[in-house]
Each structure stands twice: as C-alpha cells, then as structure tokens.
Short mmCIF file of C-alpha atoms and ligand atoms in Angstrom, two decimals:
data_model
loop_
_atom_site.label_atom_id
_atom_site.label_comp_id
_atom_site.label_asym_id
_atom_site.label_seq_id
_atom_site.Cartn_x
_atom_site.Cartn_y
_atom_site.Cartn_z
CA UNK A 912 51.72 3.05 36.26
CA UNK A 913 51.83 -0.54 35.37
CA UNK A 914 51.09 -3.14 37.81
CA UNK A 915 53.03 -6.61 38.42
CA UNK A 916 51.19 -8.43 36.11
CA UNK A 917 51.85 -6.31 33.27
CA UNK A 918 55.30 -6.90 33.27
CA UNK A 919 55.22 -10.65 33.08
CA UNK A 920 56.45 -11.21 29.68
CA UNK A 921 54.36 -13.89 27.59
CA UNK A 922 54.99 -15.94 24.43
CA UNK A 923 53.50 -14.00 21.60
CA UNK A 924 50.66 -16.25 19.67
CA UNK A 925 51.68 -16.85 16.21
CA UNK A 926 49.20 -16.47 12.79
CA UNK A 927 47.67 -19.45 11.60
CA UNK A 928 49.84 -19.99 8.57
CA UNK A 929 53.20 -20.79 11.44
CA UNK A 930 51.66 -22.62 13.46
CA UNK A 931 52.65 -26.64 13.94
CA UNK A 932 50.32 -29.67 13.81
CA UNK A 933 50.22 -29.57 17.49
CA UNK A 934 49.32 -26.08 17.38
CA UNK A 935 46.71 -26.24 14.90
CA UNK A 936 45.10 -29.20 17.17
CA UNK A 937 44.69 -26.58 19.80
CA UNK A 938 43.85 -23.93 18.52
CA UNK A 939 40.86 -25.65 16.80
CA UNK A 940 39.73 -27.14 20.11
CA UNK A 941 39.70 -23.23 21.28
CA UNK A 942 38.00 -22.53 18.70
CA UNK A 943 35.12 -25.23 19.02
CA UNK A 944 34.99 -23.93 22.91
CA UNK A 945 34.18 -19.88 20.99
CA UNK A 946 32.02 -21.75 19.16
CA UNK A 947 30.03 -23.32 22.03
CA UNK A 948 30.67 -20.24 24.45
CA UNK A 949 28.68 -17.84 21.80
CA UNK A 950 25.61 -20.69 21.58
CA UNK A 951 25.16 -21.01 24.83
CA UNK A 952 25.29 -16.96 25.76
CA UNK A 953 23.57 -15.80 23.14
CA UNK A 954 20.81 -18.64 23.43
CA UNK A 955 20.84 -17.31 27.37
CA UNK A 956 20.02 -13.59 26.18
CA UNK A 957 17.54 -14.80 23.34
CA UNK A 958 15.60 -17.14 25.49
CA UNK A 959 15.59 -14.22 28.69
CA UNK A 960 13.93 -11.85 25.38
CA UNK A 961 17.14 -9.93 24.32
CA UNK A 962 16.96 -8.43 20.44
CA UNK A 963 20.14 -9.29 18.77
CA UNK A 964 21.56 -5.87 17.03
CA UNK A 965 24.48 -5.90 14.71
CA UNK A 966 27.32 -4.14 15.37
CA UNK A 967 28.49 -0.85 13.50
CA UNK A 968 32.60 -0.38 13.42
CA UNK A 969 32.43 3.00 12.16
CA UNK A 970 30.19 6.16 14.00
CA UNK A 971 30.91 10.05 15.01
CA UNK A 972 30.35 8.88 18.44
CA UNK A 973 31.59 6.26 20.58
CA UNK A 974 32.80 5.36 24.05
CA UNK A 975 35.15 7.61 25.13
CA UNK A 976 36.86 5.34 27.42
CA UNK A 977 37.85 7.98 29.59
CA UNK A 978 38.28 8.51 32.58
CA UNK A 979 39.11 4.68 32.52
CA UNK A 980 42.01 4.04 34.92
CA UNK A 981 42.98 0.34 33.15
CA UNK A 982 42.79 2.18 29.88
CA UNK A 983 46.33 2.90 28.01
CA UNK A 984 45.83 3.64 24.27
CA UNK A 985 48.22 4.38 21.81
CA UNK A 986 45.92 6.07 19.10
CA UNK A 987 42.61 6.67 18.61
CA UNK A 988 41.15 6.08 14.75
CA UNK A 989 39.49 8.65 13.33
CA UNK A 990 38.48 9.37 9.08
CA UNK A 991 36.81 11.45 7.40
CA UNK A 992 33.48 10.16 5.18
CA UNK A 993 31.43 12.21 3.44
CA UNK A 994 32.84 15.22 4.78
CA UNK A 995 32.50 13.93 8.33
CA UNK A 996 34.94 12.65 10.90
CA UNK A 997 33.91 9.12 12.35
CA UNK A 998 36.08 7.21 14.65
CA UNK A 999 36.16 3.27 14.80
CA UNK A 1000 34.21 1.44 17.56
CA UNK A 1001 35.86 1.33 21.12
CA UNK A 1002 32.84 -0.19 22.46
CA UNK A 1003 28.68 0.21 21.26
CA UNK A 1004 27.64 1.83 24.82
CA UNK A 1005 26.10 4.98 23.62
CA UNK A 1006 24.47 3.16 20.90
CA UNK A 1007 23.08 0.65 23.93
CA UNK A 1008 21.78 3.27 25.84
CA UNK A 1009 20.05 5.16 22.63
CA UNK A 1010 18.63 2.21 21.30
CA UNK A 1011 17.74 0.77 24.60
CA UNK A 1012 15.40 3.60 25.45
CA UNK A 1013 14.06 3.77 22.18
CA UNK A 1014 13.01 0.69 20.24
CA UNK A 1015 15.12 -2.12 21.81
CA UNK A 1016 14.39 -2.41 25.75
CA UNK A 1017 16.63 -5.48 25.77
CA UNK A 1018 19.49 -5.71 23.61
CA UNK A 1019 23.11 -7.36 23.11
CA UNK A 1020 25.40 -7.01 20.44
CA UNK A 1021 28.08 -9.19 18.97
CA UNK A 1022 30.55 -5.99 18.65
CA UNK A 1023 33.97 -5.45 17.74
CA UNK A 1024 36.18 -3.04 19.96
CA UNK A 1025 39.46 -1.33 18.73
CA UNK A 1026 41.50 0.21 21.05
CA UNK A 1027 44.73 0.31 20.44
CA UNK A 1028 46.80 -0.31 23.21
CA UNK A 1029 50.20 0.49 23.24
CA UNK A 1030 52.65 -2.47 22.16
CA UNK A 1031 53.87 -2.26 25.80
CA UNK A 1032 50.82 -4.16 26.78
CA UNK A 1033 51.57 -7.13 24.22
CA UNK A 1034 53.06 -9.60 26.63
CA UNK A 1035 50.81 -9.01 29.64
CA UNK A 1036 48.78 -11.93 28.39
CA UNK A 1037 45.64 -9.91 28.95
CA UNK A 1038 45.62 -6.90 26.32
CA UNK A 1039 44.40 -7.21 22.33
CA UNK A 1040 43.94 -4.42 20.20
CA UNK A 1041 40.89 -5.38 18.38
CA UNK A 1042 38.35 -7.74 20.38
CA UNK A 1043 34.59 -8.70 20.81
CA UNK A 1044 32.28 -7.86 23.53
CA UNK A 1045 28.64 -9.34 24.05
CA UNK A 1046 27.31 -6.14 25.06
CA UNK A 1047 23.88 -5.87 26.56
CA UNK A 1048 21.36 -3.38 28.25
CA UNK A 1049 17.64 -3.79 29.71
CA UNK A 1050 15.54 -0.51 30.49
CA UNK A 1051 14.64 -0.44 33.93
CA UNK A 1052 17.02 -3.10 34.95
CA UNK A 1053 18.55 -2.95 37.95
CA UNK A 1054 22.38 -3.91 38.78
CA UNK A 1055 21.27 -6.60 40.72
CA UNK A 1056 19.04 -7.65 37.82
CA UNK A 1057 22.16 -8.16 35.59
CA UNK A 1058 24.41 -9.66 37.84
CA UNK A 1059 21.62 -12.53 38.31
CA UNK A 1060 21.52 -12.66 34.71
CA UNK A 1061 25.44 -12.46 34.01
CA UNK A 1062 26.19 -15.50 36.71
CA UNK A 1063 22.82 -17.40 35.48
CA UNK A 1064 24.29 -17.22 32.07
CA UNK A 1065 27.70 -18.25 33.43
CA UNK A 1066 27.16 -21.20 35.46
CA UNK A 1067 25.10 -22.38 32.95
CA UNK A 1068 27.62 -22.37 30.20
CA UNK A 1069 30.31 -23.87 32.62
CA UNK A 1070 28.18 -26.66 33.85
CA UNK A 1071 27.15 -27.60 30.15
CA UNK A 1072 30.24 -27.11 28.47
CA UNK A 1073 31.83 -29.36 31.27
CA UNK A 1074 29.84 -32.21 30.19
CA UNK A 1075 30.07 -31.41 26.43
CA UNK A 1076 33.37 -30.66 25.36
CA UNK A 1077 34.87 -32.97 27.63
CA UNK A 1078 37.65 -33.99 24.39
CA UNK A 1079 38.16 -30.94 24.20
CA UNK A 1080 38.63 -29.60 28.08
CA UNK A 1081 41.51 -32.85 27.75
CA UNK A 1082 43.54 -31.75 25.01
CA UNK A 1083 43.46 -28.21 26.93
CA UNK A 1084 44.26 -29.96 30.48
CA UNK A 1085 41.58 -28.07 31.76
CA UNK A 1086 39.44 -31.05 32.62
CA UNK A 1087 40.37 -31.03 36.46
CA UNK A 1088 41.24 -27.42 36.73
CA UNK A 1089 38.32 -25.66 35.19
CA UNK A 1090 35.92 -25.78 37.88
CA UNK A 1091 31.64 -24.86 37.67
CA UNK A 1092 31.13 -21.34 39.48
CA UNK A 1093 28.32 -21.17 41.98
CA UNK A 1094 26.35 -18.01 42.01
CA UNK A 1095 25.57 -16.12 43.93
CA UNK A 1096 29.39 -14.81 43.57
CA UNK A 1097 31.20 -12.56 46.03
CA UNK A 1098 30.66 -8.59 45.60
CA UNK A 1099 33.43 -6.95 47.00
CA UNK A 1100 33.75 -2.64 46.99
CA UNK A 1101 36.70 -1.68 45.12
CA UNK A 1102 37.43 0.51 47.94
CA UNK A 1103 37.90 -2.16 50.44
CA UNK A 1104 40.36 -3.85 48.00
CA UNK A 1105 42.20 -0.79 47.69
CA UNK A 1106 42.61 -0.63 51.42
CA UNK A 1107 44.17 -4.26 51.13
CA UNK A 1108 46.27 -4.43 47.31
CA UNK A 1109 46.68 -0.43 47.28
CA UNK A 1110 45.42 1.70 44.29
CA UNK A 1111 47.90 0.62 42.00
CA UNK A 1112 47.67 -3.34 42.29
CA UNK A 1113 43.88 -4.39 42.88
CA UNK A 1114 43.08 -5.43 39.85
CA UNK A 1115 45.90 -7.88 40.21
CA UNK A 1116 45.48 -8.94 43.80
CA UNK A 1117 41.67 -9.66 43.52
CA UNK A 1118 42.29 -11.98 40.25
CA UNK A 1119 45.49 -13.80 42.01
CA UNK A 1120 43.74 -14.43 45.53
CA UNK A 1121 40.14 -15.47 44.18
CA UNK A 1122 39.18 -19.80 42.81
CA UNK A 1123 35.74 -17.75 41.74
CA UNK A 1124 34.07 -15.35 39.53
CA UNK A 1125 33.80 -12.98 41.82
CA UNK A 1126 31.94 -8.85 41.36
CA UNK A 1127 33.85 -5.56 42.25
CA UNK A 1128 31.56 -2.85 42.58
CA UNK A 1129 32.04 1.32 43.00
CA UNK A 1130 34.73 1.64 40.42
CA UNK A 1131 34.75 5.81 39.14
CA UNK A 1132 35.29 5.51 35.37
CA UNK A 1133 33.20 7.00 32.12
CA UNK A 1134 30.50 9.78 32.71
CA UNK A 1135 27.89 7.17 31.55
CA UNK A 1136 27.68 4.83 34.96
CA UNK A 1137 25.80 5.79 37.94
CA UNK A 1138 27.23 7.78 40.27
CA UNK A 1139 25.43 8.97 43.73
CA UNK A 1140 26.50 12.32 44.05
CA UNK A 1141 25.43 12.19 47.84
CA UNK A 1142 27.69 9.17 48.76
CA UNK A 1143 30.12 9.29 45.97
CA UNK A 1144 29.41 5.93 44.94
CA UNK A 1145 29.17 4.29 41.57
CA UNK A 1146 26.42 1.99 40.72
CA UNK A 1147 28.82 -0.51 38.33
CA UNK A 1148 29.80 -3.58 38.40
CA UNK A 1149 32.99 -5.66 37.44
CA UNK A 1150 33.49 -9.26 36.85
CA UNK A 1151 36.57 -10.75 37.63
CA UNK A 1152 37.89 -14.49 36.76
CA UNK A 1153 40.66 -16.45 38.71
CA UNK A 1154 43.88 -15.27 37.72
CA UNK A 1155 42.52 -13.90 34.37
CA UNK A 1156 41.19 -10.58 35.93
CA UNK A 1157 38.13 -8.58 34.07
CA UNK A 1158 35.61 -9.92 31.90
CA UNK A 1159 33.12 -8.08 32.02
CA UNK A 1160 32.41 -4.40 32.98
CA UNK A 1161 28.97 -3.10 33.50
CA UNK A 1162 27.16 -0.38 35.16
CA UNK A 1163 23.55 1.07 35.99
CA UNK A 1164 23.29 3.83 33.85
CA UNK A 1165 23.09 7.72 33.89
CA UNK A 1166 19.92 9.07 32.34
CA UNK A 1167 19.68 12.79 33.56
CA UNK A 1168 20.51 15.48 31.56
CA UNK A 1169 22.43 17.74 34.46
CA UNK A 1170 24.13 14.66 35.92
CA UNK A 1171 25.40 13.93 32.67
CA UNK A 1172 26.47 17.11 31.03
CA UNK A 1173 28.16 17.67 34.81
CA UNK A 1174 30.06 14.85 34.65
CA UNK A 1175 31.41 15.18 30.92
CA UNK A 1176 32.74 18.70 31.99
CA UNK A 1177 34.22 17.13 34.76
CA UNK A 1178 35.83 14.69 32.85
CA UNK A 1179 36.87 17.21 29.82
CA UNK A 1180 35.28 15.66 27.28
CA UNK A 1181 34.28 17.10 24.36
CA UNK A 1182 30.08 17.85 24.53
CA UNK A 1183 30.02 17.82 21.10
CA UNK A 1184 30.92 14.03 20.69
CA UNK A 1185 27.89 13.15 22.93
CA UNK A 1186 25.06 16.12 21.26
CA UNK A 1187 22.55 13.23 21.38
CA UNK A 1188 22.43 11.49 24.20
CA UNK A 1189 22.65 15.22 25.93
CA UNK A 1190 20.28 16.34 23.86
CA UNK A 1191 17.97 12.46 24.46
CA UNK A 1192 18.71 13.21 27.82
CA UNK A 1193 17.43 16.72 27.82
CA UNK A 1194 14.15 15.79 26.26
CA UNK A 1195 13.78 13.06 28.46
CA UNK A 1196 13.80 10.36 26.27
CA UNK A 1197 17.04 8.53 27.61
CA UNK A 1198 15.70 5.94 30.11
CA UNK A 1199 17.12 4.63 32.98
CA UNK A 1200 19.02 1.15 31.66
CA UNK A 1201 21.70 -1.16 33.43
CA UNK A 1202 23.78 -3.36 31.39
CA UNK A 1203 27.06 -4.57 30.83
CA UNK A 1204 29.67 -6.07 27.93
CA UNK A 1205 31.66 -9.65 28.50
CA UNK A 1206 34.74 -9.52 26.63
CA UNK A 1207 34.55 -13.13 24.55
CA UNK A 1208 38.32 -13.66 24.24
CA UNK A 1209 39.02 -13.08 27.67
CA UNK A 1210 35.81 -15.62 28.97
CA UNK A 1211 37.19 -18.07 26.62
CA UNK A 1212 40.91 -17.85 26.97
CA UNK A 1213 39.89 -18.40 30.98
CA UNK A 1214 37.79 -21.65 29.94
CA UNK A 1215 40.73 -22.55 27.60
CA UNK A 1216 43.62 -21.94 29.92
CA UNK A 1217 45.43 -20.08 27.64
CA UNK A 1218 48.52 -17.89 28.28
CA UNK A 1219 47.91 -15.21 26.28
CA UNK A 1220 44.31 -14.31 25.34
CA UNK A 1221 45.08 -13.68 21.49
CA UNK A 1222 45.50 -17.56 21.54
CA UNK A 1223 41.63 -17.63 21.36
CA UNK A 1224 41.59 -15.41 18.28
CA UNK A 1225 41.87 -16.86 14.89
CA UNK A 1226 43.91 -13.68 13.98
CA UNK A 1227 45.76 -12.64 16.54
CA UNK A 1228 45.85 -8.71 17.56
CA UNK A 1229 48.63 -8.02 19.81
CA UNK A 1230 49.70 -5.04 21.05
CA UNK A 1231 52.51 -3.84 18.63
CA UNK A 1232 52.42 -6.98 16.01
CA UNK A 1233 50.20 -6.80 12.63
CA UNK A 1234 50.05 -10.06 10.68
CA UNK A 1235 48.93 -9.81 7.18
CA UNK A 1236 45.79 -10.82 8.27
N1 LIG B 1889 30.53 -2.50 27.55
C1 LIG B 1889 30.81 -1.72 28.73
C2 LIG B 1889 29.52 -1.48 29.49
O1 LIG B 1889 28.49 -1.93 29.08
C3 LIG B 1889 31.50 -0.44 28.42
C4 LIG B 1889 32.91 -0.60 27.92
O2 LIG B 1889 33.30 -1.59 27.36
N2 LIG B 1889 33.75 0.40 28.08
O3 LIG B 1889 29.57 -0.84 30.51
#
C-alpha cells in the first residue's frame, strides 16, 4: 500500500547537460557537501580500525531484500557469465557477514545498490534506482556498539561541516535550518509507533513529527537480522532523519545455522541462493557481527535540503527515467 508521502508528486531532477547556470551552481555545492560527507565518514571508520573493501556489482548471491515491507521492485537483474547466473548488487550484506567472520572483523564498503523500484516511486522524493551505501560490520559488536558509532560519526560530520562549508550551507539556505544532532538520539520500538501512525504510515509519521536523528528498533524484515524467537523481537536498528525518513538500516546479526535455515523457509527463499553462509553457518565459521549501511544520497540530500534525493547524484536514477548517462 503506499503511504501519504509517496504520493506527493516532486519535480524530477534533470541530467547535467539541461541544467541552467543556477542549477549547475547548486548542484556543485551538493556535490562539494558528497565530497566532504564521504571524508569525514570514511576517515570516522578508518580512524575507529575499519578495512575499506571494494565493492563487487555483480555475484550469484546477494541480499534478497525480502521480506522487506518498504521494498517495491520492479525487476530484479539477473545474467548469465560463464555459464552461471549472477544477479547485480542490491546491497553487499552477505558478503559483510562472510568476510566479517573471516579475514575482515571490521569492514565498510563504498557499494553500489540496484534495485529497481517501480517508476511509481519516482516522485516520492525519496526512491533511486541505483544508489550507494557505506556499509559496515564489526564481529562481536553489539547494536548498541554501532549506534554509538553511527551518531559519533554523525554529530561529528554535522558539527564540522557546519563550520566548513558554511558558503556552501548559504547557497543551499540550509545555514539556519540544518541543525547539529546531539547523541545520544531517541530509540523508539517500531511497535509503539505502530500503535500511534498505524502499520501503514509509521515510517511517515516518525520522519514528519521528529527535529532529530532519531533510532527505530524491532522492525521484522530479511532472515539475516536477529530475531529472539522467545520474545519475537528483532535486534535491528533504523535511523531516521527529520522529514527525510531512513538512512540507515542495520541489525545484529544471525549466525546459527537452524535459526537461519528456519527463517529462510519461513520467508520462501530459495536455500540455494544462500549455500554458503548456510553451509559457514553450519560449520560454525559465521560469527556473530552487528552492522549497518547509511544510504549516502539520502544523508546528503538531508544536509543539502534537497527535494528530491537524485538531486545529490551527478546522474540522476529515478524511478522510471534513464538518461543517456
Ligand atoms: N545494509 C543493510 C544492513 O547492513 C542491509 C540492506 O541494505 N538491505 O543491514
């Protein structure tokens, strides 16, 4: 079903080659804002002893993004190479959790995600068919590890880019407007928002009401976050911005090889897309992890103040339009 918010129509952001002088001035400032938004977080993860992977766009396996109740794509991509089907990346989380319990115990990646939404979505503001998360995982981290991390790395950012990009925060108008967070932010249980926005319009209601970053917790999504199967509650994490909605979506990890081959029958899921972390799992060498991704055109579109977030990217993807480039 689609909420309020998804049927407030938006202007459609042009490609670079129609854009006019004004334009051009502001989408370079956005621009030098990406620029100092992906210095100052990956410095963050760096300095706190992150490895930096690259990203692959092309693997048999990847996130099924299912069950995933803000999910809504059109197609999914899948060729054949050398005699075997791969599909294109809709986010690196099974390759976080393998390579997190194996030779990387703290890791982000720079990675592209394709989903292709349907061309319904393209003037919600909020929806791009190809975009970029800084994904990370730690082994043995716990969800209250990575929130401290997230909002350390976001109040950071906020606080410096406030003083540094000052010309730029002008041209914007978001001088006045774009305020520093303080941590420790809210945590609210999706359930109790439920109770008060109803199942259908939480997402909405939380991003409307709240001037703050503020966490969701216990949302039931992909077989890979932690789920109590005594309480029924999930271990994850969501970070919404004022007005903007999710940025970043996170969990603490399944690593057990019953939980997780329970849950993927639950979910009907094919168990031969996921043979090795079921088999990892099985052998016990799939550790316990928590991590999360931050979607960069979203986190900068909020700094920005943009209307629609494809205004941050240099070629636009939205739903329903290809450009040449
Ligand atoms: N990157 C997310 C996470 O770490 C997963 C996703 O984007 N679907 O939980």
């Amino acid at each position: 079903m689609k909420s309020k918010q998804e049927t407030i129509q938006i202007e459609i952001p042009k490609p670079l080659d129609q854009l006019s002088p004004s334009e051009i001035e502001r989408k370079a400032c956005i621009g030098k804002i990406m620029t100092y938004t992906l210095k100052s977080l990956t410095s963050t993860f760096v300095d706190q002893g992150f490895q930096w992977l690259l990203p692959v766009a092309l693997s048999q396996c990847t996130d099924p993004l299912w069950p995933d109740p803000g999910a809504s794509i059109d197609k999914r991509i899948e060729v054949d190479i050398y005699g075997k089907p791969v599909r294109t990346t809709a986010s690196m989380i099974i390759h976080k959790l393998v390579a997190a319990s194996t030779a990387y115990p703290k890791l982000f990646i720079l990675s592209p995600n394709i989903r292709i939404e349907k061309a319904e979505r393209a003037g919600t503001g909020k929806h791009i068919y190809e975009f970029t998360q800084l994904d990370f995982e730690a082994r043995d981290a716990t969800s209250k590890d990575i929130i401290t991390l997230v909002e350390d790395a976001i109040c950071t950012l906020i606080k410096d880019l406030k003083l540094d990009m000052k010309g730029e925060l002008t041209t914007l108008c978001r001088c006045d407007t774009l305020k520093a967070p303080k941590a420790p932010f809210k945590i609210y249980d999706r359930v109790e928002l439920e109770a008060k926005y109803g199942a259908d319009g939480w997402e909405a209601g939380i991003a409307k009401e709240t001037t703050q970053p503020v966490w969701v917790t216990n949302i039931p999504r992909e077989f890979y976050d932690y789920e109590d199967f005594k309480t029924g509650k999930w271990d994850n994490y969501d970070l919404f911005l004022p007005q903007y909605g999710e940025v970043l979506s996170g969990a603490k990890r399944e690593w057990e090889y019953a939980k997780i081959s329970k849950k993927i029958e639950r979910d009907q899921i094919k168990k031969e897309n996921y043979a090795l972390v079921l088999k990892m799992a099985k052998e016990g060498r799939l550790k316990p992890t928590a991590g999360g991704g931050i979607g960069m055109e979203r986190l900068v579109g909020w700094i920005a103040g943009v209307k629609h977030v494809a205004e941050t990217q240099p070629f636009p993807r939205v739903p329903g339009t290809v450009n040449e480039l």
